[in-house]
Short mmCIF file of N, CA and C in Angstrom, two decimals:
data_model
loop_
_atom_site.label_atom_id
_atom_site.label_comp_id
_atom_site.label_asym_id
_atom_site.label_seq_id
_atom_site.Cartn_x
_atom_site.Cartn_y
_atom_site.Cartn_z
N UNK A 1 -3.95 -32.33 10.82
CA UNK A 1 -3.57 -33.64 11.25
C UNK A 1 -3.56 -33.71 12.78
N UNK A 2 -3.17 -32.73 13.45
CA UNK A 2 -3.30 -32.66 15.16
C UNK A 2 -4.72 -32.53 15.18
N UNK A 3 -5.43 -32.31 14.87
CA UNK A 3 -7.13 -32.40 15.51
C UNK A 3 -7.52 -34.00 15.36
N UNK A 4 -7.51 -34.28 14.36
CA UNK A 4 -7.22 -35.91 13.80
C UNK A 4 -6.63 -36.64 15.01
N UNK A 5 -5.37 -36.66 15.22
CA UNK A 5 -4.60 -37.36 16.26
C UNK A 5 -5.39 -37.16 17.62
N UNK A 6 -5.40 -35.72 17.73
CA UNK A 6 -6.39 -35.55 19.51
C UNK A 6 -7.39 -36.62 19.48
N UNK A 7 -7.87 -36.40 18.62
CA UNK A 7 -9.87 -36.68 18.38
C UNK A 7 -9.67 -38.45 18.58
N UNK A 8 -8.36 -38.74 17.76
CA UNK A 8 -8.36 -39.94 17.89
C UNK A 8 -7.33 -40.54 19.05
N UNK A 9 -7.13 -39.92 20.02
CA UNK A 9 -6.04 -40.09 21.12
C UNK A 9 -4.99 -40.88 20.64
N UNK A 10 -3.89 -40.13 19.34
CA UNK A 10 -2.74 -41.03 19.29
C UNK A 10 -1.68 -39.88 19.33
N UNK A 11 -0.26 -40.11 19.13
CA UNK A 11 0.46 -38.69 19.63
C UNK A 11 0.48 -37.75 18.81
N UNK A 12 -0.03 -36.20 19.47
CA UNK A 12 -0.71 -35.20 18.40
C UNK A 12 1.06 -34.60 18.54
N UNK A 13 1.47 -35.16 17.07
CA UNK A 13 2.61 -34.05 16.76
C UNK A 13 2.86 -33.38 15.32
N UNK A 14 1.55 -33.70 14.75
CA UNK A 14 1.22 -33.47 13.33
C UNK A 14 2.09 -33.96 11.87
N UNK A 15 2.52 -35.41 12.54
CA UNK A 15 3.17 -35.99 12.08
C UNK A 15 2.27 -37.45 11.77
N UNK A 16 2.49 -37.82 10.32
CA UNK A 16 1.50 -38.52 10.14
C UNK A 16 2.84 -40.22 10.50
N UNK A 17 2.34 -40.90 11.46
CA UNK A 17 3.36 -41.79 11.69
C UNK A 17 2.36 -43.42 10.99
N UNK A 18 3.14 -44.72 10.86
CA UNK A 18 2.24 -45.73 11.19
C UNK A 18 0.92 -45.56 12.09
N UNK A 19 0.75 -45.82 13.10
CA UNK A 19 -0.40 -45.37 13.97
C UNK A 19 -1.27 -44.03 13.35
N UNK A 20 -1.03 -43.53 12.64
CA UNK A 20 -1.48 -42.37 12.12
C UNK A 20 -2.39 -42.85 11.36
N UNK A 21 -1.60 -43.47 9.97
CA UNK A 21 -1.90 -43.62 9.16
C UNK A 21 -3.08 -45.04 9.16
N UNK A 22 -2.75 -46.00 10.07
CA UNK A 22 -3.71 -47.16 9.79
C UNK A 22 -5.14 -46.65 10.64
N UNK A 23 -4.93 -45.74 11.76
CA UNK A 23 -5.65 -45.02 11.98
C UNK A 23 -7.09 -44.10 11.02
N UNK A 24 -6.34 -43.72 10.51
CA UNK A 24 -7.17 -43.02 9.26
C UNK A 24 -7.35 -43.99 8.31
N UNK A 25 -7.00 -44.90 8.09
CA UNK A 25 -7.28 -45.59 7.05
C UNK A 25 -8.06 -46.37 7.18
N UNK A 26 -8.45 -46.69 8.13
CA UNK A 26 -9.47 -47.48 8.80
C UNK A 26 -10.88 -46.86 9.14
N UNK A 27 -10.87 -45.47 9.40
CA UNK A 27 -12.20 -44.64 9.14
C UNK A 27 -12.28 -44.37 7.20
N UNK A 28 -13.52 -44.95 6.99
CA UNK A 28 -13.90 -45.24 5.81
C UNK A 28 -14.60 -43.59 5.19
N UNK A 29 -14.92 -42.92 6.06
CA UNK A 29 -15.25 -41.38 6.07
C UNK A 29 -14.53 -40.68 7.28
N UNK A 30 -14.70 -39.79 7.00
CA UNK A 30 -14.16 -38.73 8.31
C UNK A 30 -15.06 -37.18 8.40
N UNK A 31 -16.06 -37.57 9.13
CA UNK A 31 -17.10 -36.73 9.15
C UNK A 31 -16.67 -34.71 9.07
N UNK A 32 -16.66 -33.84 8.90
CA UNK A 32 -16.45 -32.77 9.07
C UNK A 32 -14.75 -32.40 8.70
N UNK A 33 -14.31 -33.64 7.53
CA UNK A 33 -13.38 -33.53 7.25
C UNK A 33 -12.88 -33.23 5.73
N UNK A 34 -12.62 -31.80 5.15
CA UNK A 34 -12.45 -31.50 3.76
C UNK A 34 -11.28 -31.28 3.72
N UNK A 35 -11.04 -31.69 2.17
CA UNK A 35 -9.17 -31.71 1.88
C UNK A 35 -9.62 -30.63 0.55
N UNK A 36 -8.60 -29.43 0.69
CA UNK A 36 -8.24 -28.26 -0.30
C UNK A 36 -7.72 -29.07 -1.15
N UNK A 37 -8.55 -28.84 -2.60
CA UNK A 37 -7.51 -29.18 -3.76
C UNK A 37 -7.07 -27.65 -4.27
N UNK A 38 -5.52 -28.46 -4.63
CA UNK A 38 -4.60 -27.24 -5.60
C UNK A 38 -4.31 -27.52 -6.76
N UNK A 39 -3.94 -26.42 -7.97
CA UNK A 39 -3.82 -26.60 -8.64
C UNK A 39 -2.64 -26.52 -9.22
N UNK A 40 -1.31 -27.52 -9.32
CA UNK A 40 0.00 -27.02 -9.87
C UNK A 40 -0.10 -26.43 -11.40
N UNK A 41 0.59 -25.58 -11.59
CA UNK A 41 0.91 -24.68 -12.68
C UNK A 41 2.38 -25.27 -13.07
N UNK A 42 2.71 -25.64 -14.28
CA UNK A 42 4.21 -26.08 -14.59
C UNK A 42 4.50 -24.66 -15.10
N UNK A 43 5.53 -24.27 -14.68
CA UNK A 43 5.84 -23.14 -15.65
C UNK A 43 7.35 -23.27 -16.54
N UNK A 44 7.56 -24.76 -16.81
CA UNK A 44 9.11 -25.30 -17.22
C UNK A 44 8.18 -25.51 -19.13
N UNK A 45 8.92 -25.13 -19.75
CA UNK A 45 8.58 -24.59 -21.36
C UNK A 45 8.12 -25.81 -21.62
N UNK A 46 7.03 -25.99 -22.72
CA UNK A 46 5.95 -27.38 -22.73
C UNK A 46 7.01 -28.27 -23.51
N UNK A 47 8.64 -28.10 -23.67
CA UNK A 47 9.14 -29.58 -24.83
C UNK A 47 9.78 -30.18 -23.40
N UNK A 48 9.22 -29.82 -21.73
CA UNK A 48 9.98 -30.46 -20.63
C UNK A 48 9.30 -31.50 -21.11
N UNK A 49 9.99 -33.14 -20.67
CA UNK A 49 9.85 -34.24 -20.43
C UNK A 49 9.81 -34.77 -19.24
N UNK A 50 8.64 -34.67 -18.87
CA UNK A 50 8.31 -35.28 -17.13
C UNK A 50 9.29 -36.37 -17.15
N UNK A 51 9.44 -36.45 -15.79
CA UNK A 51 10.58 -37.47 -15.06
C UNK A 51 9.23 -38.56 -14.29
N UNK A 52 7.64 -37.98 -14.54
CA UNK A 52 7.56 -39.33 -13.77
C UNK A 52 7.78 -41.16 -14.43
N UNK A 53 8.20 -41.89 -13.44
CA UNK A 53 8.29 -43.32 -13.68
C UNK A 53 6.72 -43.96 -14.25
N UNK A 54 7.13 -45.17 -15.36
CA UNK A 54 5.81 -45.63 -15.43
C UNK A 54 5.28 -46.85 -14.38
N UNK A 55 4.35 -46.82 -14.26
CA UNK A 55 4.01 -47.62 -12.98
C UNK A 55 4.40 -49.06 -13.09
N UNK A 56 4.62 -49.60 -11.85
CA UNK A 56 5.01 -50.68 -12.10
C UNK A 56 4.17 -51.57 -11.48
N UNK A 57 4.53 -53.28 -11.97
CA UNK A 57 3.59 -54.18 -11.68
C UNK A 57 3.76 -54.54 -10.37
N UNK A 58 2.54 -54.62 -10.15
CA UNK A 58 2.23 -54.82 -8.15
C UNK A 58 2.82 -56.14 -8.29
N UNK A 59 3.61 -56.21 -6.69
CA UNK A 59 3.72 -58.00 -6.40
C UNK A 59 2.51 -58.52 -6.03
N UNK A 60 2.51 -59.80 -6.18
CA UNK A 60 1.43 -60.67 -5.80
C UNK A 60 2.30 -61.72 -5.31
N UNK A 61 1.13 -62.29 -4.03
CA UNK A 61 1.58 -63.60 -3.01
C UNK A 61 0.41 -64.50 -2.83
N UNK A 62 0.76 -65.72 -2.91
CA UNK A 62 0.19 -66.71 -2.57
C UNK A 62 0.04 -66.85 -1.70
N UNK A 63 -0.97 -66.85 -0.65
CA UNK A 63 -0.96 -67.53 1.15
C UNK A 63 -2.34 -68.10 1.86
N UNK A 64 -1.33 -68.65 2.69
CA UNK A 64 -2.33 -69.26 3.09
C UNK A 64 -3.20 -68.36 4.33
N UNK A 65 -4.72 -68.38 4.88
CA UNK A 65 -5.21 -66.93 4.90
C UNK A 65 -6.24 -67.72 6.02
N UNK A 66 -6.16 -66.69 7.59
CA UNK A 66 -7.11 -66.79 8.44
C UNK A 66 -7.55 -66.62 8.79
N UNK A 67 -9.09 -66.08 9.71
CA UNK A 67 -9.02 -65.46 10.60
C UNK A 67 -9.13 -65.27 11.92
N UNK A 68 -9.41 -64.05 12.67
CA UNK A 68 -8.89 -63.88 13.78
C UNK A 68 -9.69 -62.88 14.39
N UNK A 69 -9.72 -62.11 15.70
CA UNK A 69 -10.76 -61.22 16.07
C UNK A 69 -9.26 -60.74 17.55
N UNK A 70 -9.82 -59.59 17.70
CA UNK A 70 -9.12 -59.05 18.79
C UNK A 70 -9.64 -59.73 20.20
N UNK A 71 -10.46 -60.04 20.21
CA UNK A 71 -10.75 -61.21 22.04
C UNK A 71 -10.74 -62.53 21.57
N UNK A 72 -9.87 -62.92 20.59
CA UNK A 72 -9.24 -64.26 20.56
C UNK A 72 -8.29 -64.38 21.67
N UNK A 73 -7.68 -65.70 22.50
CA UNK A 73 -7.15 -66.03 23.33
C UNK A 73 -6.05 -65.88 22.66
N UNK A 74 -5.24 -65.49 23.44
CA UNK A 74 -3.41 -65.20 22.98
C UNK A 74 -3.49 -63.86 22.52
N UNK A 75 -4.89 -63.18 22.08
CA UNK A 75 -4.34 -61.64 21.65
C UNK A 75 -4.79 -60.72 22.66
N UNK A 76 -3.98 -59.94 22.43
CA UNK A 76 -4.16 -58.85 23.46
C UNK A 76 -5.03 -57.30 22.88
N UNK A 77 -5.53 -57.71 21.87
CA UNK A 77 -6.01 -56.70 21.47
C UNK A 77 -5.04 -55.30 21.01
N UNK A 78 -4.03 -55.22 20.62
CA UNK A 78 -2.88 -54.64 20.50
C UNK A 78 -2.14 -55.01 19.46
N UNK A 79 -2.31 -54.45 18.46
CA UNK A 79 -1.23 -54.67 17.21
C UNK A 79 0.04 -54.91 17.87
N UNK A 80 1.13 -55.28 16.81
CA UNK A 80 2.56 -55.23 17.10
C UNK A 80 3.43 -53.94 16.60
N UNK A 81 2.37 -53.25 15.97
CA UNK A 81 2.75 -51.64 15.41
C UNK A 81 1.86 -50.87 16.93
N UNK A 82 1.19 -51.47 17.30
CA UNK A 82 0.67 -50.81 18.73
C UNK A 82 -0.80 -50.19 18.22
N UNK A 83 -1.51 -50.40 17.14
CA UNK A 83 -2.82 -50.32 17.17
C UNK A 83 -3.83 -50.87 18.10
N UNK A 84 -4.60 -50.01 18.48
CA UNK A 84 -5.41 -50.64 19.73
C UNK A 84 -6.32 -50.96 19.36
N UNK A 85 -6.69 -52.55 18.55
CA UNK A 85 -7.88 -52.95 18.07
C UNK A 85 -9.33 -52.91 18.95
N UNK A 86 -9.29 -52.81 19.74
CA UNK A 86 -10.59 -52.39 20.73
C UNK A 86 -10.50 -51.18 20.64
N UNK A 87 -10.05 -50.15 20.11
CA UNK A 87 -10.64 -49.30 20.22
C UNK A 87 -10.75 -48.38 18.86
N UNK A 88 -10.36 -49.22 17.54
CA UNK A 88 -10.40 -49.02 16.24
C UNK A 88 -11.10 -50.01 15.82
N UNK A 89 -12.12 -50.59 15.98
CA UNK A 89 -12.95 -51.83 15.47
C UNK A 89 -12.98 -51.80 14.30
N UNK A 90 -12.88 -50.87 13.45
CA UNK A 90 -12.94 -50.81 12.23
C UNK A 90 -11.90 -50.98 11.27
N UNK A 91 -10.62 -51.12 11.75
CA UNK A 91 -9.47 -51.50 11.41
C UNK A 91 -9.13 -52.53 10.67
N UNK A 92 -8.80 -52.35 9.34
CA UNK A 92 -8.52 -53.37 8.22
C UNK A 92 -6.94 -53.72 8.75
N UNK A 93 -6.61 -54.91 9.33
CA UNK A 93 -5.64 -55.24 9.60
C UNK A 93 -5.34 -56.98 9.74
N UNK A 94 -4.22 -57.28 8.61
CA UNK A 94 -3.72 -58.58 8.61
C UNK A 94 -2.32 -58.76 9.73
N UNK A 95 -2.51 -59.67 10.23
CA UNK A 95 -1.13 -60.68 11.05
C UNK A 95 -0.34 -61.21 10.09
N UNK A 96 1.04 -61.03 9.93
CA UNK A 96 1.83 -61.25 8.88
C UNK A 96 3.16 -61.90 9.60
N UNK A 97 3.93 -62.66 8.71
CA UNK A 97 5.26 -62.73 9.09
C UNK A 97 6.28 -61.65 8.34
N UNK A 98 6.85 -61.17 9.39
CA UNK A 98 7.07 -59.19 8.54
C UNK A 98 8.58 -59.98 7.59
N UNK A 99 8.97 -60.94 7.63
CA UNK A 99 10.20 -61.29 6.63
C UNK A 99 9.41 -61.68 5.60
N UNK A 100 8.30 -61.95 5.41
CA UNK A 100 7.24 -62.10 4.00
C UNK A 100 6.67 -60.66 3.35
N UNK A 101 6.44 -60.09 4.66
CA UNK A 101 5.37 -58.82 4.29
C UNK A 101 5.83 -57.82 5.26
N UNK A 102 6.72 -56.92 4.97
CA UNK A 102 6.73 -56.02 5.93
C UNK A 102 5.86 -55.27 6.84
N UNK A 103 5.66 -54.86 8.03
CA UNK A 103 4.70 -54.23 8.53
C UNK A 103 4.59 -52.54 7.97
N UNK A 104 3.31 -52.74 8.24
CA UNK A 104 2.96 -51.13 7.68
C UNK A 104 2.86 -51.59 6.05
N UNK A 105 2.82 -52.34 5.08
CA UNK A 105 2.18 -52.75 4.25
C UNK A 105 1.28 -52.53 3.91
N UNK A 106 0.73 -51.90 2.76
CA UNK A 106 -0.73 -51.99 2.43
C UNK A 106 -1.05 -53.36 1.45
N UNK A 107 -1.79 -53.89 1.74
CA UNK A 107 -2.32 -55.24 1.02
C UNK A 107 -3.68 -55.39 0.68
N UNK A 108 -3.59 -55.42 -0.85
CA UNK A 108 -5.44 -55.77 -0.99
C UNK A 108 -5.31 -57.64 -0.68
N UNK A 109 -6.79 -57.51 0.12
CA UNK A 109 -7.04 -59.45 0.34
C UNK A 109 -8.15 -59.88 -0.41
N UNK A 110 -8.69 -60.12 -1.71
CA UNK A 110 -9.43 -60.93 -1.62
C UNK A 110 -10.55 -60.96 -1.17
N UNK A 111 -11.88 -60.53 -1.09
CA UNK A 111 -12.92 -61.19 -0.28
C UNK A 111 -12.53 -60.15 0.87
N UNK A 112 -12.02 -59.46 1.48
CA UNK A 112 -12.12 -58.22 2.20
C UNK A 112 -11.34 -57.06 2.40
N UNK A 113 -10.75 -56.71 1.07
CA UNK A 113 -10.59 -55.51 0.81
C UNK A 113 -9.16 -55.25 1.29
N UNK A 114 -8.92 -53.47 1.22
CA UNK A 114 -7.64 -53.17 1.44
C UNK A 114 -7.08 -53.21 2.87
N UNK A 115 -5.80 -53.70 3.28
CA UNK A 115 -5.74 -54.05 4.96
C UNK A 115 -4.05 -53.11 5.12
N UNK A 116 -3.81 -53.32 6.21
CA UNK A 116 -2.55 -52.82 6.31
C UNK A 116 -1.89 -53.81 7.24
N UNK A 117 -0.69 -54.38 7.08
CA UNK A 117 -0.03 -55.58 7.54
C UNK A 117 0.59 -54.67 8.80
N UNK A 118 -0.43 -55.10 10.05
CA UNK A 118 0.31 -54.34 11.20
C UNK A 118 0.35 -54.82 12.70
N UNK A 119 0.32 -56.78 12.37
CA UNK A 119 0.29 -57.60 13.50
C UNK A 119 0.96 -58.39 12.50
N UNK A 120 1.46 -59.14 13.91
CA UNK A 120 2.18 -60.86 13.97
C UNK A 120 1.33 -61.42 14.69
N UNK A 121 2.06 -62.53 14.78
CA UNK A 121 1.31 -63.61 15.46
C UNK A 121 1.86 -64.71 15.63
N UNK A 122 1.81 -65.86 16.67
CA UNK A 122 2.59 -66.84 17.07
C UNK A 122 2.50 -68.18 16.08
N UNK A 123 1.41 -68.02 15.57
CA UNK A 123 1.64 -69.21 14.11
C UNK A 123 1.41 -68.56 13.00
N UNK A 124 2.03 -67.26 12.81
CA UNK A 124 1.82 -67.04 11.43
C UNK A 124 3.25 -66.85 10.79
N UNK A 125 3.72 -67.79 9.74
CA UNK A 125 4.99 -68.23 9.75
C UNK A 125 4.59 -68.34 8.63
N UNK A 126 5.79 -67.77 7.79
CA UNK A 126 6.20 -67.61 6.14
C UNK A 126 4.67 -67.13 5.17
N UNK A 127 4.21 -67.66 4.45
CA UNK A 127 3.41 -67.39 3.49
C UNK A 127 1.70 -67.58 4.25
N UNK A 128 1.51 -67.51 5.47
CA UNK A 128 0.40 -66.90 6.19
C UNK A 128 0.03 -66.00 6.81
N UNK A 129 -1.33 -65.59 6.24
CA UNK A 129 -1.49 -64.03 7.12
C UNK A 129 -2.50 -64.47 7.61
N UNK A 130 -3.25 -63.69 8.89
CA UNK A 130 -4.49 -63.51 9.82
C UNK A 130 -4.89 -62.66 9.66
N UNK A 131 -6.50 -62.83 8.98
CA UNK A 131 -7.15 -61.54 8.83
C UNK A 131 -8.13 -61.13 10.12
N UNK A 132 -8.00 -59.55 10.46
CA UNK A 132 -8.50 -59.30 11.36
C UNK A 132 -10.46 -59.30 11.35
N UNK A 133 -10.83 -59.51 12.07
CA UNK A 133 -12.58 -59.76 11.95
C UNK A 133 -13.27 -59.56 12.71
N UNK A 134 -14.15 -57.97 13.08
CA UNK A 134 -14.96 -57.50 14.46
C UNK A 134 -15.62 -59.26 14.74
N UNK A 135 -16.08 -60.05 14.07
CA UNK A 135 -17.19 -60.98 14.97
C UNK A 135 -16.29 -61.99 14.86
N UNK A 136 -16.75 -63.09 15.83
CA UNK A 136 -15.73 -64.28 15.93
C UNK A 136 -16.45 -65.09 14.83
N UNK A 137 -17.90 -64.98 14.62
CA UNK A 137 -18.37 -65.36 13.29
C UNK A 137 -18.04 -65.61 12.06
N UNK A 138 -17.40 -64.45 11.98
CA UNK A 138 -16.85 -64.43 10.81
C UNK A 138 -15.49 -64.08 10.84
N UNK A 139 -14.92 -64.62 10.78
CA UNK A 139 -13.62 -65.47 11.37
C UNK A 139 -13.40 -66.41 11.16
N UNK A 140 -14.69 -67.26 11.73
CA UNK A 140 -14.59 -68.42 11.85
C UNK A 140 -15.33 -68.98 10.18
N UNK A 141 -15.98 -68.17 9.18
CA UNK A 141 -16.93 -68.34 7.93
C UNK A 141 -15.29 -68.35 7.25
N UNK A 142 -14.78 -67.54 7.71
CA UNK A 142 -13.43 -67.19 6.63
C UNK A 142 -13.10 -68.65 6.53
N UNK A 143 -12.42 -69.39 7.38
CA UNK A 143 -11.73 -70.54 7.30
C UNK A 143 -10.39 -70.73 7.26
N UNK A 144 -9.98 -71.27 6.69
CA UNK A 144 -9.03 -71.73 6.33
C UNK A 144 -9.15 -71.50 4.29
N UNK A 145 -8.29 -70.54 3.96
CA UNK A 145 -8.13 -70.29 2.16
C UNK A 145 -6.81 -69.98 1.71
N UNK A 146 -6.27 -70.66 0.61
CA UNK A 146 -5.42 -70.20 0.02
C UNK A 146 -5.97 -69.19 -1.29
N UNK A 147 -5.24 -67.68 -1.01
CA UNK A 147 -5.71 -67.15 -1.61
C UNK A 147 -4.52 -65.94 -2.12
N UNK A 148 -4.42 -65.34 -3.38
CA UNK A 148 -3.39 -64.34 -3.59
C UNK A 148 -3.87 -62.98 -3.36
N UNK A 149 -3.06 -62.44 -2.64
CA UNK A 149 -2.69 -61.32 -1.86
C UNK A 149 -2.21 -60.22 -3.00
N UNK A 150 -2.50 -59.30 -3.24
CA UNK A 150 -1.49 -57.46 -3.65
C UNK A 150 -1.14 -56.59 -2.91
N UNK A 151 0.05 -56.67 -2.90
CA UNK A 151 1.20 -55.70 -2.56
C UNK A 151 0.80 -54.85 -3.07
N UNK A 152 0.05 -53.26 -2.04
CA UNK A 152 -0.02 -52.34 -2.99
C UNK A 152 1.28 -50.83 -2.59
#
């Protein structure tokens, strides 16, 4: 995880933080990057009864849905979690009102995939989010949609 953080200049303390994580989540591959699988062994006598929970049903939200680009006027290119969208272009990230959607959220949207709720914004108030969008193009194709959101 510290080569990760260097490579990606955020603080290498091998601690996977917010910034970490939307970081990586936002590279869709990670070139020269392999994860060891292991294999757990239970060794508790086979009449144990796992304790895991059964999954539960995702929330879903109604909202109203926009978009937005990092050299829009009023942004600074700077999440409010402190992602530096100029320099993560690739960054799946919605503008939220965090008393709707907490930040650091993962949210599937609709029409572009999984995002992580890790901006505000000065009109995005109650049941609207701003979706983030490298071109002002498309941004501007998005529109204006009411559309439901998963809480994942």
């Amino acid at each position: 995880m510290s080569s990760f953080q260097a490579k990606n200049q955020l603080q290498d303390d091998g601690e996977v933080d917010l910034l970490t994580e939307i970081t990586l989540f936002s590279h869709k591959a990670l070139p020269n990057h392999k994860v060891k699988q292991s294999k757990h062994v239970d060794k508790k006598p086979s009449h144990h009864v796992s304790s895991k929970k059964p999954s539960q049903k995702k929330q879903t939200l109604t909202v109203k849905s926009t978009g937005y680009t990092a050299n829009d006027p009023g942004c600074i290119g700077i999440t409010k979690t402190g992602l530096n969208l100029k320099e993560n272009p690739n960054a799946k990230v919605i503008a939220v009102d965090p008393s709707i959607i907490p930040l650091g959220t993962k949210v599937y949207v609709p029409g572009y995939g999984t995002a992580i709720a890790a901006d505000t914004g000065g009109a995005i108030d109650g049941h609207h989010i701003d979706i983030l969008f490298n071109e002002k193009s498309d941004a501007l194709n998005w529109g204006v949609k009411e559309i439901t959101v998963t809480i994942l």
